[in-house]
Amino acid sequence: MRADHRLVITVLTQNTQGMQDMQDIQVVIVGGGLAGLYAALQLERFGIAYVLLEAQPRLGGRILSLPISDKGTGSGVSDVGVDLGPTWFWPHQQRMIRLCRDMGVQVIEQHVAGDGLHQHSSAQVTRHRAGAPGMLSYRLAGGMQTLATAIAARLDPQRLRLAHAVTRLERLGDSWLVTASDAGESNAGEPRQFSAQQVLLAAPPRTLLQHLDLSASLRALLPASLSASLLTALAATPTWMAAQAKFVAVYEAPFWRHAGLSGQAHSRVGPMVEIHDASASHESGFALFGFIGVEAHVRSGHSADAMKRACIAQLTAVFGIDAQRPVATYLKDWAQDEWTASAQDLTQSPQHPALDLSPWLPELQRLNLHFVGSECAVEEGGYLEGALRAVDACALSPVLAAEA
Ligand SMILES: Cc1cc2nc3c(=O)[nH]c(=O)nc-3n(C[C@H](O)[C@H](O)[C@H](O)COP(=O)(O)OP(=O)(O)OC[C@H]3O[C@@H](n4cnc5c(N)ncnc54)[C@H](O)[C@@H]3O)c2cc1C
């Protein structure tokens, strides 16, 4: 490591979980979604000490696959997960393809063989013959969570601090003082403070603005015009899919495939507007999932049970009586997830993020403050691939390269 890049971070407070204080920690990562985990993996590969602070009691962020067995169906359908967050990546997304290969997770093609359906009204459904194959998309057998789990398994567990919500970033000479509050009941106690020279912010900008006193930090550290324009740009960056809700129904058998259907359906009726085969693998965990088209503020007026009943009724109208009795159902409303959705995301129509941080990069690099969440990627922003791109583009990379 080059001497001028030597970074030293020391945990200032005694942690109450009995773990030893870490010395010579070099980087603090805020957020344990794909971006934070991938950043940790890179740092660990090069022997650079870090601590990852994640607000929630689990890792993965928007990656969320729930094990079917958790529902206690006893059906033995599958003990692996159904995706309630991201499902797909695509052949041009080479970083994702490489990472999945390196992590040893099993990539499968999205099931698309068979005819599609179109629901015009509650009573009218038309069938469309399978035409030319659509765009190839990939999924992970067992759910996207297998990737987050595989990365986490390669990380030092002592460096991963769950239920640590970062609330403040302050400058202390040449380093950062990072304050994390207890975000879970099991973690009650004093706020923890970490001194760091480099901070990686691995979360959507709007989430950071909502939970972290970032505005105050930036105003104190950047010239007035720069901090004002940066805060405006960050606040204007939508969090991809933040206002979405997903419904998954698990079945004993893939009856739609047996009927020559792909599982794909589009609907003008709703509540789901787009439905796909979501089976956990080609052999087990047979499932259909749909994106709910009802807007977040309307959804909030209905109970989860009512929404699930409406989705099952729609699946029955579209796919027939076999769809009426799923062995398990799942609903995830991301609009109600405080670590994903902000107030603006709920009121604006969905947009891809387009954040170009280059006007502020010299100042941010001087401060050793790096935005590496997917929404901060110059290309593929908002996607899983974007999370990997944002980390790879981070100014820490030359340090890593020098280490290699
Ligand atoms: C329903 C849905 C479907 C999607 N489908 C796809 C898809 O098919 N393909 C695709 O490529 N992408 C998809 N996406 C987008 C994809 O999930 C994201 O691009 C990716 O997960 C972003 O990873 P990230 O680490 O940048 O952010 P996140 O996953 O949002 O992780 C940020 C983490 O930071 C934590 N955090 C936030 N603030 C703090 C704080 N103050 N202190 C500590 N921790 C904090 C959060 O708890 C979270 O764990 C989808 C997203 C959703 C919601």
mmCIF file of C-alpha atoms and ligand atoms in Angstrom, residues 30-36 53-56 58 60-63 84-90 93 164-167 202-204 207-208 211-212 240-242 244 246 291 334 339-340 372-375 382-385 387, ligand 1:
data_model
loop_
_atom_site.group_PDB
_atom_site.id
_atom_site.type_symbol
_atom_site.label_atom_id
_atom_site.label_comp_id
_atom_site.label_asym_id
_atom_site.label_seq_id
_atom_site.Cartn_x
_atom_site.Cartn_y
_atom_site.Cartn_z
ATOM 1 C CA VAL A 30 -22.653 2.736 5.180
ATOM 2 C CA GLY A 31 -25.219 0.219 3.904
ATOM 3 C CA GLY A 32 -25.235 -3.565 3.448
ATOM 4 C CA GLY A 33 -27.090 -3.900 0.151
ATOM 5 C CA LEU A 34 -25.330 -5.243 -2.936
ATOM 6 C CA ALA A 35 -23.139 -2.126 -3.260
ATOM 7 C CA GLY A 36 -21.972 -2.272 0.368
ATOM 8 C CA LEU A 53 -22.723 -0.464 9.147
ATOM 9 C CA GLU A 54 -26.191 -1.643 8.106
ATOM 10 C CA ALA A 55 -29.324 -0.097 9.573
ATOM 11 C CA GLN A 56 -31.501 -3.186 9.265
ATOM 12 C CA ARG A 58 -30.367 -8.225 7.783
ATOM 13 C CA GLY A 60 -29.169 -7.375 1.172
ATOM 14 C CA GLY A 61 -31.073 -4.079 1.126
ATOM 15 C CA ARG A 62 -33.478 -4.217 -1.810
ATOM 16 C CA ILE A 63 -32.354 -7.782 -2.456
ATOM 17 C CA LEU A 84 -39.587 -9.918 -3.471
ATOM 18 C CA GLY A 85 -36.968 -7.432 -4.652
ATOM 19 C CA PRO A 86 -34.792 -7.689 -7.767
ATOM 20 C CA THR A 87 -35.291 -10.735 -9.974
ATOM 21 C CA TRP A 88 -33.340 -10.326 -13.193
ATOM 22 C CA PHE A 89 -30.085 -9.340 -14.755
ATOM 23 C CA TRP A 90 -29.243 -9.368 -18.417
ATOM 24 C CA GLN A 93 -24.359 -6.897 -17.475
ATOM 25 C CA HIS A 164 -26.445 0.163 13.035
ATOM 26 C CA ALA A 165 -28.226 3.101 11.427
ATOM 27 C CA VAL A 166 -25.771 5.848 10.598
ATOM 28 C CA THR A 167 -27.219 9.164 11.694
ATOM 29 C CA ALA A 202 -23.624 2.564 -0.229
ATOM 30 C CA ALA A 203 -27.299 3.527 -0.230
ATOM 31 C CA PRO A 204 -29.703 5.554 -2.393
ATOM 32 C CA THR A 207 -32.448 7.362 1.808
ATOM 33 C CA LEU A 208 -29.211 8.907 3.019
ATOM 34 C CA HIS A 211 -31.857 9.155 7.741
ATOM 35 C CA LEU A 212 -28.433 10.704 7.916
ATOM 36 C CA TRP A 240 -35.270 2.802 -8.591
ATOM 37 C CA MET A 241 -38.393 0.721 -7.878
ATOM 38 C CA ALA A 242 -38.845 2.371 -4.472
ATOM 39 C CA GLN A 244 -43.112 -0.784 -6.236
ATOM 40 C CA LYS A 246 -44.626 -7.301 -5.579
ATOM 41 C CA PHE A 291 -45.900 -6.123 -10.144
ATOM 42 C CA TRP A 334 -41.421 -1.329 -0.904
ATOM 43 C CA TRP A 339 -34.800 2.161 4.233
ATOM 44 C CA THR A 340 -35.785 2.227 0.568
ATOM 45 C CA VAL A 372 -21.328 4.051 -4.263
ATOM 46 C CA GLY A 373 -25.024 3.070 -4.164
ATOM 47 C CA SER A 374 -26.527 1.886 -7.436
ATOM 48 C CA GLU A 375 -28.320 5.187 -8.018
ATOM 49 C CA GLY A 382 -30.647 1.788 -10.223
ATOM 50 C CA TYR A 383 -29.887 -1.766 -11.337
ATOM 51 C CA LEU A 384 -27.891 -4.479 -9.584
ATOM 52 C CA GLU A 385 -25.197 -3.959 -12.206
ATOM 53 C CA ALA A 387 -24.325 -1.096 -7.689
HETATM 54 C C1 LIG B 1 -39.255 -4.555 -6.343
HETATM 55 C C2 LIG B 1 -37.883 -4.318 -6.944
HETATM 56 C C3 LIG B 1 -37.542 -4.975 -8.108
HETATM 57 C C4 LIG B 1 -36.276 -4.771 -8.667
HETATM 58 N N1 LIG B 1 -35.942 -5.488 -9.785
HETATM 59 C C5 LIG B 1 -34.688 -5.392 -10.278
HETATM 60 C C6 LIG B 1 -34.249 -6.278 -11.302
HETATM 61 O O1 LIG B 1 -34.999 -7.174 -11.740
HETATM 62 N N2 LIG B 1 -32.986 -6.122 -11.787
HETATM 63 C C7 LIG B 1 -32.118 -5.164 -11.285
HETATM 64 O O2 LIG B 1 -30.975 -5.071 -11.778
HETATM 65 N N3 LIG B 1 -32.492 -4.332 -10.274
HETATM 66 C C8 LIG B 1 -33.745 -4.439 -9.752
HETATM 67 N N4 LIG B 1 -34.116 -3.665 -8.685
HETATM 68 C C9 LIG B 1 -33.131 -2.683 -8.175
HETATM 69 C C10 LIG B 1 -32.061 -3.357 -7.292
HETATM 70 O O3 LIG B 1 -32.709 -3.955 -6.202
HETATM 71 C C11 LIG B 1 -31.053 -2.312 -6.832
HETATM 72 O O4 LIG B 1 -30.365 -1.781 -7.940
HETATM 73 C C12 LIG B 1 -29.963 -2.845 -5.891
HETATM 74 O O5 LIG B 1 -30.466 -3.777 -4.977
HETATM 75 C C13 LIG B 1 -29.309 -1.639 -5.214
HETATM 76 O O6 LIG B 1 -28.331 -2.046 -4.277
HETATM 77 P P1 LIG B 1 -27.675 -0.927 -3.340
HETATM 78 O O7 LIG B 1 -26.753 -1.635 -2.441
HETATM 79 O O8 LIG B 1 -27.158 0.182 -4.171
HETATM 80 O O9 LIG B 1 -28.897 -0.288 -2.507
HETATM 81 P P2 LIG B 1 -29.875 -1.001 -1.471
HETATM 82 O O10 LIG B 1 -30.158 -2.394 -1.854
HETATM 83 O O11 LIG B 1 -31.043 -0.071 -1.324
HETATM 84 O O12 LIG B 1 -29.038 -1.045 -0.116
HETATM 85 C C14 LIG B 1 -28.849 0.081 0.693
HETATM 86 C C15 LIG B 1 -28.663 -0.414 2.125
HETATM 87 O O13 LIG B 1 -28.265 0.687 2.930
HETATM 88 C C16 LIG B 1 -28.955 0.609 4.165
HETATM 89 N N5 LIG B 1 -28.999 1.964 4.713
HETATM 90 C C17 LIG B 1 -29.639 3.039 4.197
HETATM 91 N N6 LIG B 1 -29.416 4.116 4.972
HETATM 92 C C18 LIG B 1 -28.603 3.707 5.971
HETATM 93 C C19 LIG B 1 -28.018 4.379 7.087
HETATM 94 N N7 LIG B 1 -28.242 5.658 7.344
HETATM 95 N N8 LIG B 1 -27.220 3.651 7.927
HETATM 96 C C20 LIG B 1 -26.972 2.334 7.700
HETATM 97 N N9 LIG B 1 -27.521 1.655 6.652
HETATM 98 C C21 LIG B 1 -28.319 2.344 5.797
HETATM 99 C C22 LIG B 1 -30.309 0.034 3.814
HETATM 100 O O14 LIG B 1 -30.932 -0.562 4.931
HETATM 101 C C23 LIG B 1 -29.931 -0.988 2.738
HETATM 102 O O15 LIG B 1 -29.664 -2.256 3.292
HETATM 103 C C24 LIG B 1 -35.355 -3.854 -8.076
HETATM 104 C C25 LIG B 1 -35.705 -3.207 -6.888
HETATM 105 C C26 LIG B 1 -36.962 -3.448 -6.322
HETATM 106 C C27 LIG B 1 -37.323 -2.753 -5.026
#
